[in-house]
């Protein structure tokens, strides 16, 4: 009983501490492990009575089995939803990580993984310098340092690609958030990130691929459903004709 009280008090204090951020943060679902342990503790409390009932009734075993099956059936809808890929949510969180790596104060995206953008940027700056955690992965590693560097195109295959829109970031007006898509029919897998080059072949932005783009399926087939991208471009470069270059191919477009 004390353990159940401990779990409940922990949840209450955590929600109360996040209430200052927003009601959504306070009441959002999280931390499933303590909840499962509290249910396990409740089962331990009830198990002696359940065992006594089982011994004194011939129908108890059938009734308990039926109750267990019914409980599992009630959980099936939630389990089915858990199997549905959440590409949009995963992509938004990945873009938030990209914003931190590129030192972009994008409150809209960063708020999906951390409540305070400036604190997250300060933490990310230290982690990125040591290549810790996600900042050591190829999708994020070294993008801030790449900005402004010359990139050789070489013999990268041309492919279809297009910018769709750009958005002004109020909290960081020197950078624009851009979305678009790139697809090559021969590619076995969508590239992790895309470099954005200006007319002088200087890197002026980076985007992450694998954004859900179901509208491309009709034109390019089922393999194109995750060909979208989201990223960041330095604002003055938006007037140039830009090149999108990934490990698979390159394409050119302008806004």
PDB file of C-alpha atoms in Angstrom:
ATOM      1  CA  UNK A   1       0.000   0.000   0.000  1.00  0.00           C
ATOM      2  CA  UNK A   2       2.830   2.386   0.839  1.00  0.00           C
ATOM      3  CA  UNK A   3       4.444   1.622  -2.493  1.00  0.00           C
ATOM      4  CA  UNK A   4       1.201   2.455  -4.350  1.00  0.00           C
ATOM      5  CA  UNK A   5       1.010   5.704  -2.356  1.00  0.00           C
ATOM      6  CA  UNK A   6       4.637   6.408  -3.315  1.00  0.00           C
ATOM      7  CA  UNK A   7       3.900   5.957  -7.028  1.00  0.00           C
ATOM      8  CA  UNK A   8       0.792   8.124  -6.813  1.00  0.00           C
ATOM      9  CA  UNK A   9       2.603  10.861  -4.898  1.00  0.00           C
ATOM     10  CA  UNK A  10       5.446  10.819  -7.414  1.00  0.00           C
ATOM     11  CA  UNK A  11       3.016  11.231 -10.293  1.00  0.00           C
ATOM     12  CA  UNK A  12       1.205  14.048  -8.473  1.00  0.00           C
ATOM     13  CA  UNK A  13       4.411  15.956  -7.692  1.00  0.00           C
ATOM     14  CA  UNK A  14       5.720  15.511 -11.243  1.00  0.00           C
ATOM     15  CA  UNK A  15       2.479  16.803 -12.752  1.00  0.00           C
ATOM     16  CA  UNK A  16       2.387  19.664 -10.245  1.00  0.00           C
ATOM     17  CA  UNK A  17       5.916  20.694 -11.149  1.00  0.00           C
ATOM     18  CA  UNK A  18       5.063  20.756 -14.850  1.00  0.00           C
ATOM     19  CA  UNK A  19       1.828  22.688 -14.322  1.00  0.00           C
ATOM     20  CA  UNK A  20       3.848  25.914 -14.415  1.00  0.00           C
ATOM     21  CA  UNK A  21       4.866  25.060 -17.993  1.00  0.00           C
ATOM     22  CA  UNK A  22       1.387  24.271 -19.291  1.00  0.00           C
ATOM     23  CA  UNK A  23      -1.673  22.156 -18.407  1.00  0.00           C
ATOM     24  CA  UNK A  24      -0.869  19.923 -21.396  1.00  0.00           C
ATOM     25  CA  UNK A  25       2.558  19.139 -19.938  1.00  0.00           C
ATOM     26  CA  UNK A  26       1.053  18.385 -16.533  1.00  0.00           C
ATOM     27  CA  UNK A  27      -1.640  16.011 -17.740  1.00  0.00           C
ATOM     28  CA  UNK A  28       0.140  14.333 -20.642  1.00  0.00           C
ATOM     29  CA  UNK A  29       0.645  10.557 -20.362  1.00  0.00           C
ATOM     30  CA  UNK A  30       4.172   9.444 -19.445  1.00  0.00           C
ATOM     31  CA  UNK A  31       6.246   7.174 -17.188  1.00  0.00           C
ATOM     32  CA  UNK A  32       4.436   3.882 -17.726  1.00  0.00           C
ATOM     33  CA  UNK A  33       6.844   1.772 -15.644  1.00  0.00           C
ATOM     34  CA  UNK A  34       5.817   3.101 -12.184  1.00  0.00           C
ATOM     35  CA  UNK A  35       2.157   2.665 -13.127  1.00  0.00           C
ATOM     36  CA  UNK A  36       2.734  -0.992 -14.068  1.00  0.00           C
ATOM     37  CA  UNK A  37       4.590  -1.534 -10.781  1.00  0.00           C
ATOM     38  CA  UNK A  38       1.684   0.011  -8.861  1.00  0.00           C
ATOM     39  CA  UNK A  39      -0.737  -2.379 -10.600  1.00  0.00           C
ATOM     40  CA  UNK A  40       1.607  -5.259  -9.719  1.00  0.00           C
ATOM     41  CA  UNK A  41       1.571  -4.157  -6.080  1.00  0.00           C
ATOM     42  CA  UNK A  42      -2.233  -4.048  -6.142  1.00  0.00           C
ATOM     43  CA  UNK A  43      -2.255  -7.591  -7.567  1.00  0.00           C
ATOM     44  CA  UNK A  44      -0.002  -8.719  -4.684  1.00  0.00           C
ATOM     45  CA  UNK A  45      -2.493  -7.249  -2.218  1.00  0.00           C
ATOM     46  CA  UNK A  46      -5.439  -8.978  -3.872  1.00  0.00           C
ATOM     47  CA  UNK A  47      -3.764 -12.325  -4.606  1.00  0.00           C
ATOM     48  CA  UNK A  48      -4.412 -13.994  -1.165  1.00  0.00           C
ATOM     49  CA  UNK A  49      -8.146 -13.316  -1.442  1.00  0.00           C
ATOM     50  CA  UNK A  50      -8.145 -14.499  -5.040  1.00  0.00           C
ATOM     51  CA  UNK A  51      -6.389 -17.750  -4.097  1.00  0.00           C
ATOM     52  CA  UNK A  52      -8.832 -18.423  -1.251  1.00  0.00           C
ATOM     53  CA  UNK A  53     -11.750 -17.837  -3.601  1.00  0.00           C
ATOM     54  CA  UNK A  54     -10.152 -20.161  -6.137  1.00  0.00           C
ATOM     55  CA  UNK A  55      -9.891 -23.007  -3.582  1.00  0.00           C
ATOM     56  CA  UNK A  56     -13.457 -22.683  -2.321  1.00  0.00           C
ATOM     57  CA  UNK A  57     -15.229 -22.568  -5.669  1.00  0.00           C
ATOM     58  CA  UNK A  58     -15.185 -25.067  -8.523  1.00  0.00           C
ATOM     59  CA  UNK A  59     -16.187 -22.361 -10.981  1.00  0.00           C
ATOM     60  CA  UNK A  60     -13.549 -19.907  -9.805  1.00  0.00           C
ATOM     61  CA  UNK A  61     -10.875 -21.048 -12.257  1.00  0.00           C
ATOM     62  CA  UNK A  62     -13.238 -20.624 -15.224  1.00  0.00           C
ATOM     63  CA  UNK A  63     -14.463 -17.264 -13.945  1.00  0.00           C
ATOM     64  CA  UNK A  64     -10.946 -15.935 -13.421  1.00  0.00           C
ATOM     65  CA  UNK A  65      -9.839 -17.156 -16.844  1.00  0.00           C
ATOM     66  CA  UNK A  66     -12.877 -15.515 -18.427  1.00  0.00           C
ATOM     67  CA  UNK A  67     -12.130 -12.257 -16.582  1.00  0.00           C
ATOM     68  CA  UNK A  68      -8.502 -12.375 -17.737  1.00  0.00           C
ATOM     69  CA  UNK A  69      -9.544 -12.947 -21.361  1.00  0.00           C
ATOM     70  CA  UNK A  70     -12.064 -10.103 -21.130  1.00  0.00           C
ATOM     71  CA  UNK A  71      -9.381  -7.793 -19.729  1.00  0.00           C
ATOM     72  CA  UNK A  72      -7.023  -8.681 -22.564  1.00  0.00           C
ATOM     73  CA  UNK A  73      -9.764  -8.038 -25.118  1.00  0.00           C
ATOM     74  CA  UNK A  74     -10.338  -4.573 -23.647  1.00  0.00           C
ATOM     75  CA  UNK A  75      -6.637  -3.815 -24.125  1.00  0.00           C
ATOM     76  CA  UNK A  76      -6.498  -4.948 -27.759  1.00  0.00           C
ATOM     77  CA  UNK A  77      -7.525  -1.547 -29.279  1.00  0.00           C
ATOM     78  CA  UNK A  78      -4.713   0.202 -27.412  1.00  0.00           C
ATOM     79  CA  UNK A  79      -2.212  -2.429 -28.472  1.00  0.00           C
ATOM     80  CA  UNK A  80      -3.290  -2.174 -32.115  1.00  0.00           C
ATOM     81  CA  UNK A  81      -2.789   1.614 -32.013  1.00  0.00           C
ATOM     82  CA  UNK A  82       0.678   1.062 -30.585  1.00  0.00           C
ATOM     83  CA  UNK A  83       1.623  -0.922 -33.714  1.00  0.00           C
ATOM     84  CA  UNK A  84       0.776   1.952 -36.077  1.00  0.00           C
ATOM     85  CA  UNK A  85       3.985   3.780 -37.131  1.00  0.00           C
ATOM     86  CA  UNK A  86       4.063   7.397 -35.951  1.00  0.00           C
ATOM     87  CA  UNK A  87       6.218   8.752 -38.779  1.00  0.00           C
ATOM     88  CA  UNK A  88       5.041  12.352 -38.356  1.00  0.00           C
ATOM     89  CA  UNK A  89       5.801  12.497 -34.634  1.00  0.00           C
ATOM     90  CA  UNK A  90       9.174  10.793 -35.040  1.00  0.00           C
ATOM     91  CA  UNK A  91      10.135  13.157 -37.856  1.00  0.00           C
ATOM     92  CA  UNK A  92       9.196  16.234 -35.826  1.00  0.00           C
ATOM     93  CA  UNK A  93      11.331  15.060 -32.924  1.00  0.00           C
ATOM     94  CA  UNK A  94      14.220  14.375 -35.292  1.00  0.00           C
ATOM     95  CA  UNK A  95      13.892  17.895 -36.727  1.00  0.00           C
ATOM     96  CA  UNK A  96      13.930  19.279 -33.185  1.00  0.00           C
ATOM     97  CA  UNK A  97      17.243  17.493 -32.641  1.00  0.00           C
ATOM     98  CA  UNK A  98      18.532  18.943 -35.922  1.00  0.00           C
ATOM     99  CA  UNK A  99      17.563  22.431 -34.734  1.00  0.00           C
ATOM    100  CA  UNK A 100      19.596  21.929 -31.564  1.00  0.00           C
ATOM    101  CA  UNK A 101      22.612  20.692 -33.539  1.00  0.00           C
ATOM    102  CA  UNK A 102      22.417  23.695 -35.894  1.00  0.00           C
ATOM    103  CA  UNK A 103      21.924  26.181 -33.007  1.00  0.00           C
ATOM    104  CA  UNK A 104      18.487  27.198 -34.309  1.00  0.00           C
ATOM    105  CA  UNK A 105      16.117  28.553 -31.667  1.00  0.00           C
ATOM    106  CA  UNK A 106      13.005  26.986 -33.200  1.00  0.00           C
ATOM    107  CA  UNK A 107      10.545  27.070 -30.302  1.00  0.00           C
ATOM    108  CA  UNK A 108       7.855  25.234 -32.300  1.00  0.00           C
ATOM    109  CA  UNK A 109       9.985  22.156 -32.920  1.00  0.00           C
ATOM    110  CA  UNK A 110      12.194  22.115 -29.810  1.00  0.00           C
ATOM    111  CA  UNK A 111       9.115  22.272 -27.551  1.00  0.00           C
ATOM    112  CA  UNK A 112       8.271  18.748 -28.758  1.00  0.00           C
ATOM    113  CA  UNK A 113      11.285  17.347 -26.913  1.00  0.00           C
ATOM    114  CA  UNK A 114      12.074  19.976 -24.228  1.00  0.00           C
ATOM    115  CA  UNK A 115       9.980  22.753 -22.658  1.00  0.00           C
ATOM    116  CA  UNK A 116      12.643  25.514 -22.733  1.00  0.00           C
ATOM    117  CA  UNK A 117      14.465  26.183 -26.011  1.00  0.00           C
ATOM    118  CA  UNK A 118      17.375  28.186 -24.599  1.00  0.00           C
ATOM    119  CA  UNK A 119      18.113  25.573 -21.931  1.00  0.00           C
ATOM    120  CA  UNK A 120      17.952  22.825 -24.542  1.00  0.00           C
ATOM    121  CA  UNK A 121      20.368  24.748 -26.787  1.00  0.00           C
ATOM    122  CA  UNK A 122      22.830  25.179 -23.927  1.00  0.00           C
ATOM    123  CA  UNK A 123      22.724  21.460 -23.104  1.00  0.00           C
ATOM    124  CA  UNK A 124      22.954  20.476 -26.782  1.00  0.00           C
ATOM    125  CA  UNK A 125      25.975  22.722 -27.380  1.00  0.00           C
ATOM    126  CA  UNK A 126      27.964  20.831 -24.743  1.00  0.00           C
ATOM    127  CA  UNK A 127      26.736  17.411 -25.896  1.00  0.00           C
ATOM    128  CA  UNK A 128      27.445  18.204 -29.545  1.00  0.00           C
ATOM    129  CA  UNK A 129      31.007  19.279 -28.771  1.00  0.00           C
ATOM    130  CA  UNK A 130      31.652  15.821 -27.281  1.00  0.00           C
ATOM    131  CA  UNK A 131      29.598  13.910 -29.894  1.00  0.00           C
ATOM    132  CA  UNK A 132      27.429  12.500 -27.125  1.00  0.00           C
ATOM    133  CA  UNK A 133      24.173  10.616 -27.671  1.00  0.00           C
ATOM    134  CA  UNK A 134      22.295  11.479 -30.836  1.00  0.00           C
ATOM    135  CA  UNK A 135      24.830  14.178 -31.734  1.00  0.00           C
ATOM    136  CA  UNK A 136      27.305  11.429 -32.576  1.00  0.00           C
ATOM    137  CA  UNK A 137      24.974   9.943 -35.206  1.00  0.00           C
ATOM    138  CA  UNK A 138      25.551  10.696 -38.889  1.00  0.00           C
ATOM    139  CA  UNK A 139      22.143  12.373 -39.273  1.00  0.00           C
ATOM    140  CA  UNK A 140      23.154  15.153 -36.873  1.00  0.00           C
ATOM    141  CA  UNK A 141      26.922  15.078 -36.526  1.00  0.00           C
ATOM    142  CA  UNK A 142      28.823  18.245 -37.478  1.00  0.00           C
ATOM    143  CA  UNK A 143      26.080  20.084 -39.370  1.00  0.00           C
ATOM    144  CA  UNK A 144      26.676  23.388 -37.603  1.00  0.00           C
ATOM    145  CA  UNK A 145      30.351  23.289 -38.556  1.00  0.00           C
ATOM    146  CA  UNK A 146      29.479  22.426 -42.186  1.00  0.00           C
ATOM    147  CA  UNK A 147      27.540  25.642 -42.763  1.00  0.00           C
ATOM    148  CA  UNK A 148      29.429  27.926 -45.110  1.00  0.00           C
ATOM    149  CA  UNK A 149      31.795  25.215 -46.342  1.00  0.00           C
ATOM    150  CA  UNK A 150      32.216  24.407 -50.024  1.00  0.00           C
ATOM    151  CA  UNK A 151      30.774  21.062 -51.105  1.00  0.00           C
ATOM    152  CA  UNK A 152      31.838  19.215 -54.246  1.00  0.00           C
ATOM    153  CA  UNK A 153      28.934  17.747 -56.206  1.00  0.00           C
ATOM    154  CA  UNK A 154      31.054  15.333 -58.292  1.00  0.00           C
ATOM    155  CA  UNK A 155      29.042  12.708 -60.198  1.00  0.00           C
ATOM    156  CA  UNK A 156      26.013  12.476 -57.912  1.00  0.00           C
ATOM    157  CA  UNK A 157      22.993  11.212 -59.872  1.00  0.00           C
ATOM    158  CA  UNK A 158      20.255  13.753 -60.662  1.00  0.00           C
ATOM    159  CA  UNK A 159      16.789  12.992 -59.311  1.00  0.00           C
ATOM    160  CA  UNK A 160      13.390  14.552 -58.727  1.00  0.00           C
ATOM    161  CA  UNK A 161      13.179  17.004 -55.864  1.00  0.00           C
ATOM    162  CA  UNK A 162      11.334  20.149 -54.911  1.00  0.00           C
ATOM    163  CA  UNK A 163      10.908  22.696 -52.135  1.00  0.00           C
ATOM    164  CA  UNK A 164       7.318  23.019 -51.002  1.00  0.00           C
ATOM    165  CA  UNK A 165       7.359  25.935 -48.588  1.00  0.00           C
ATOM    166  CA  UNK A 166       9.396  27.877 -46.088  1.00  0.00           C
ATOM    167  CA  UNK A 167       8.389  29.305 -42.722  1.00  0.00           C
ATOM    168  CA  UNK A 168       9.797  32.255 -40.826  1.00  0.00           C
ATOM    169  CA  UNK A 169      10.968  31.358 -37.313  1.00  0.00           C
ATOM    170  CA  UNK A 170       9.973  34.227 -35.032  1.00  0.00           C
ATOM    171  CA  UNK A 171      12.471  33.241 -32.356  1.00  0.00           C
ATOM    172  CA  UNK A 172      15.349  32.995 -34.879  1.00  0.00           C
ATOM    173  CA  UNK A 173      14.693  35.273 -37.886  1.00  0.00           C
ATOM    174  CA  UNK A 174      18.082  34.572 -39.538  1.00  0.00           C
ATOM    175  CA  UNK A 175      17.010  31.003 -40.368  1.00  0.00           C
ATOM    176  CA  UNK A 176      14.030  29.604 -42.272  1.00  0.00           C
ATOM    177  CA  UNK A 177      12.379  26.225 -41.753  1.00  0.00           C
ATOM    178  CA  UNK A 178      11.881  24.573 -45.145  1.00  0.00           C
ATOM    179  CA  UNK A 179       9.962  21.518 -46.307  1.00  0.00           C
ATOM    180  CA  UNK A 180      10.013  19.604 -49.565  1.00  0.00           C
ATOM    181  CA  UNK A 181      10.751  16.203 -51.062  1.00  0.00           C
ATOM    182  CA  UNK A 182      13.407  14.301 -52.978  1.00  0.00           C
ATOM    183  CA  UNK A 183      13.117  10.875 -54.562  1.00  0.00           C
ATOM    184  CA  UNK A 184      15.236   8.628 -56.788  1.00  0.00           C
ATOM    185  CA  UNK A 185      13.658   5.450 -58.184  1.00  0.00           C
ATOM    186  CA  UNK A 186      16.859   3.437 -57.926  1.00  0.00           C
ATOM    187  CA  UNK A 187      17.590   4.240 -54.295  1.00  0.00           C
ATOM    188  CA  UNK A 188      17.313   1.298 -51.910  1.00  0.00           C
ATOM    189  CA  UNK A 189      16.725   3.515 -48.897  1.00  0.00           C
ATOM    190  CA  UNK A 190      15.951   7.170 -48.288  1.00  0.00           C
ATOM    191  CA  UNK A 191      19.057   9.137 -47.235  1.00  0.00           C
ATOM    192  CA  UNK A 192      19.253  10.252 -43.612  1.00  0.00           C
ATOM    193  CA  UNK A 193      20.017  13.906 -44.294  1.00  0.00           C
ATOM    194  CA  UNK A 194      20.185  16.312 -47.231  1.00  0.00           C
ATOM    195  CA  UNK A 195      22.660  19.170 -47.664  1.00  0.00           C
ATOM    196  CA  UNK A 196      21.321  22.385 -49.178  1.00  0.00           C
ATOM    197  CA  UNK A 197      23.797  24.301 -51.341  1.00  0.00           C
ATOM    198  CA  UNK A 198      23.602  27.781 -52.837  1.00  0.00           C
ATOM    199  CA  UNK A 199      24.683  28.754 -56.354  1.00  0.00           C
ATOM    200  CA  UNK A 200      28.328  28.874 -55.240  1.00  0.00           C
ATOM    201  CA  UNK A 201      28.051  25.323 -53.852  1.00  0.00           C
ATOM    202  CA  UNK A 202      28.379  26.552 -50.273  1.00  0.00           C
ATOM    203  CA  UNK A 203      26.379  24.676 -47.648  1.00  0.00           C
ATOM    204  CA  UNK A 204      23.627  27.003 -46.454  1.00  0.00           C
ATOM    205  CA  UNK A 205      21.290  24.498 -44.861  1.00  0.00           C
ATOM    206  CA  UNK A 206      20.576  20.925 -43.821  1.00  0.00           C
ATOM    207  CA  UNK A 207      17.362  18.889 -43.909  1.00  0.00           C
ATOM    208  CA  UNK A 208      16.297  15.523 -42.540  1.00  0.00           C
ATOM    209  CA  UNK A 209      14.462  13.123 -44.832  1.00  0.00           C
ATOM    210  CA  UNK A 210      11.784  10.504 -44.070  1.00  0.00           C
ATOM    211  CA  UNK A 211       8.923  12.946 -43.677  1.00  0.00           C
ATOM    212  CA  UNK A 212       5.664  11.267 -44.658  1.00  0.00           C
ATOM    213  CA  UNK A 213       4.598  12.372 -48.151  1.00  0.00           C
ATOM    214  CA  UNK A 214       1.604  10.227 -49.136  1.00  0.00           C
ATOM    215  CA  UNK A 215       0.794  12.581 -52.038  1.00  0.00           C
ATOM    216  CA  UNK A 216       3.901  11.291 -53.861  1.00  0.00           C
ATOM    217  CA  UNK A 217       2.704   7.676 -53.870  1.00  0.00           C
ATOM    218  CA  UNK A 218       0.433   8.216 -56.896  1.00  0.00           C
ATOM    219  CA  UNK A 219       3.284   9.700 -58.932  1.00  0.00           C
ATOM    220  CA  UNK A 220       6.259   7.593 -57.826  1.00  0.00           C
ATOM    221  CA  UNK A 221       4.858   4.512 -56.112  1.00  0.00           C
ATOM    222  CA  UNK A 222       4.753   3.182 -52.586  1.00  0.00           C
ATOM    223  CA  UNK A 223       8.513   3.603 -52.024  1.00  0.00           C
ATOM    224  CA  UNK A 224       8.123   7.391 -52.190  1.00  0.00           C
ATOM    225  CA  UNK A 225       5.826   7.663 -49.176  1.00  0.00           C
ATOM    226  CA  UNK A 226       8.687   8.817 -46.882  1.00  0.00           C
ATOM    227  CA  UNK A 227      10.496  11.024 -49.400  1.00  0.00           C
ATOM    228  CA  UNK A 228       9.663  14.321 -47.754  1.00  0.00           C
ATOM    229  CA  UNK A 229      12.157  16.396 -45.784  1.00  0.00           C
ATOM    230  CA  UNK A 230      12.228  19.227 -43.251  1.00  0.00           C
ATOM    231  CA  UNK A 231      15.239  21.356 -42.479  1.00  0.00           C
ATOM    232  CA  UNK A 232      16.761  24.773 -42.007  1.00  0.00           C
ATOM    233  CA  UNK A 233      18.282  27.254 -44.471  1.00  0.00           C
ATOM    234  CA  UNK A 234      20.007  30.564 -43.884  1.00  0.00           C
ATOM    235  CA  UNK A 235      17.510  33.247 -44.787  1.00  0.00           C
ATOM    236  CA  UNK A 236      19.564  35.265 -47.348  1.00  0.00           C
ATOM    237  CA  UNK A 237      20.077  32.099 -49.424  1.00  0.00           C
ATOM    238  CA  UNK A 238      16.396  31.674 -50.118  1.00  0.00           C
ATOM    239  CA  UNK A 239      16.718  33.956 -53.171  1.00  0.00           C
ATOM    240  CA  UNK A 240      19.236  31.604 -54.853  1.00  0.00           C
ATOM    241  CA  UNK A 241      18.660  28.529 -56.931  1.00  0.00           C
ATOM    242  CA  UNK A 242      19.442  25.822 -54.386  1.00  0.00           C
ATOM    243  CA  UNK A 243      20.810  22.322 -54.786  1.00  0.00           C
ATOM    244  CA  UNK A 244      19.579  19.421 -52.669  1.00  0.00           C
ATOM    245  CA  UNK A 245      22.266  16.777 -52.380  1.00  0.00           C
ATOM    246  CA  UNK A 246      22.078  13.527 -50.425  1.00  0.00           C
ATOM    247  CA  UNK A 247      23.934  10.258 -50.427  1.00  0.00           C
ATOM    248  CA  UNK A 248      21.562   9.035 -53.145  1.00  0.00           C
ATOM    249  CA  UNK A 249      21.206  11.872 -55.638  1.00  0.00           C
ATOM    250  CA  UNK A 250      20.935  15.614 -56.213  1.00  0.00           C
ATOM    251  CA  UNK A 251      18.202  17.936 -57.418  1.00  0.00           C
ATOM    252  CA  UNK A 252      17.819  21.675 -57.957  1.00  0.00           C
ATOM    253  CA  UNK A 253      14.957  24.002 -57.190  1.00  0.00           C
ATOM    254  CA  UNK A 254      14.155  27.549 -56.142  1.00  0.00           C
ATOM    255  CA  UNK A 255      11.371  29.154 -54.153  1.00  0.00           C
TER     256      UNK A 255
END
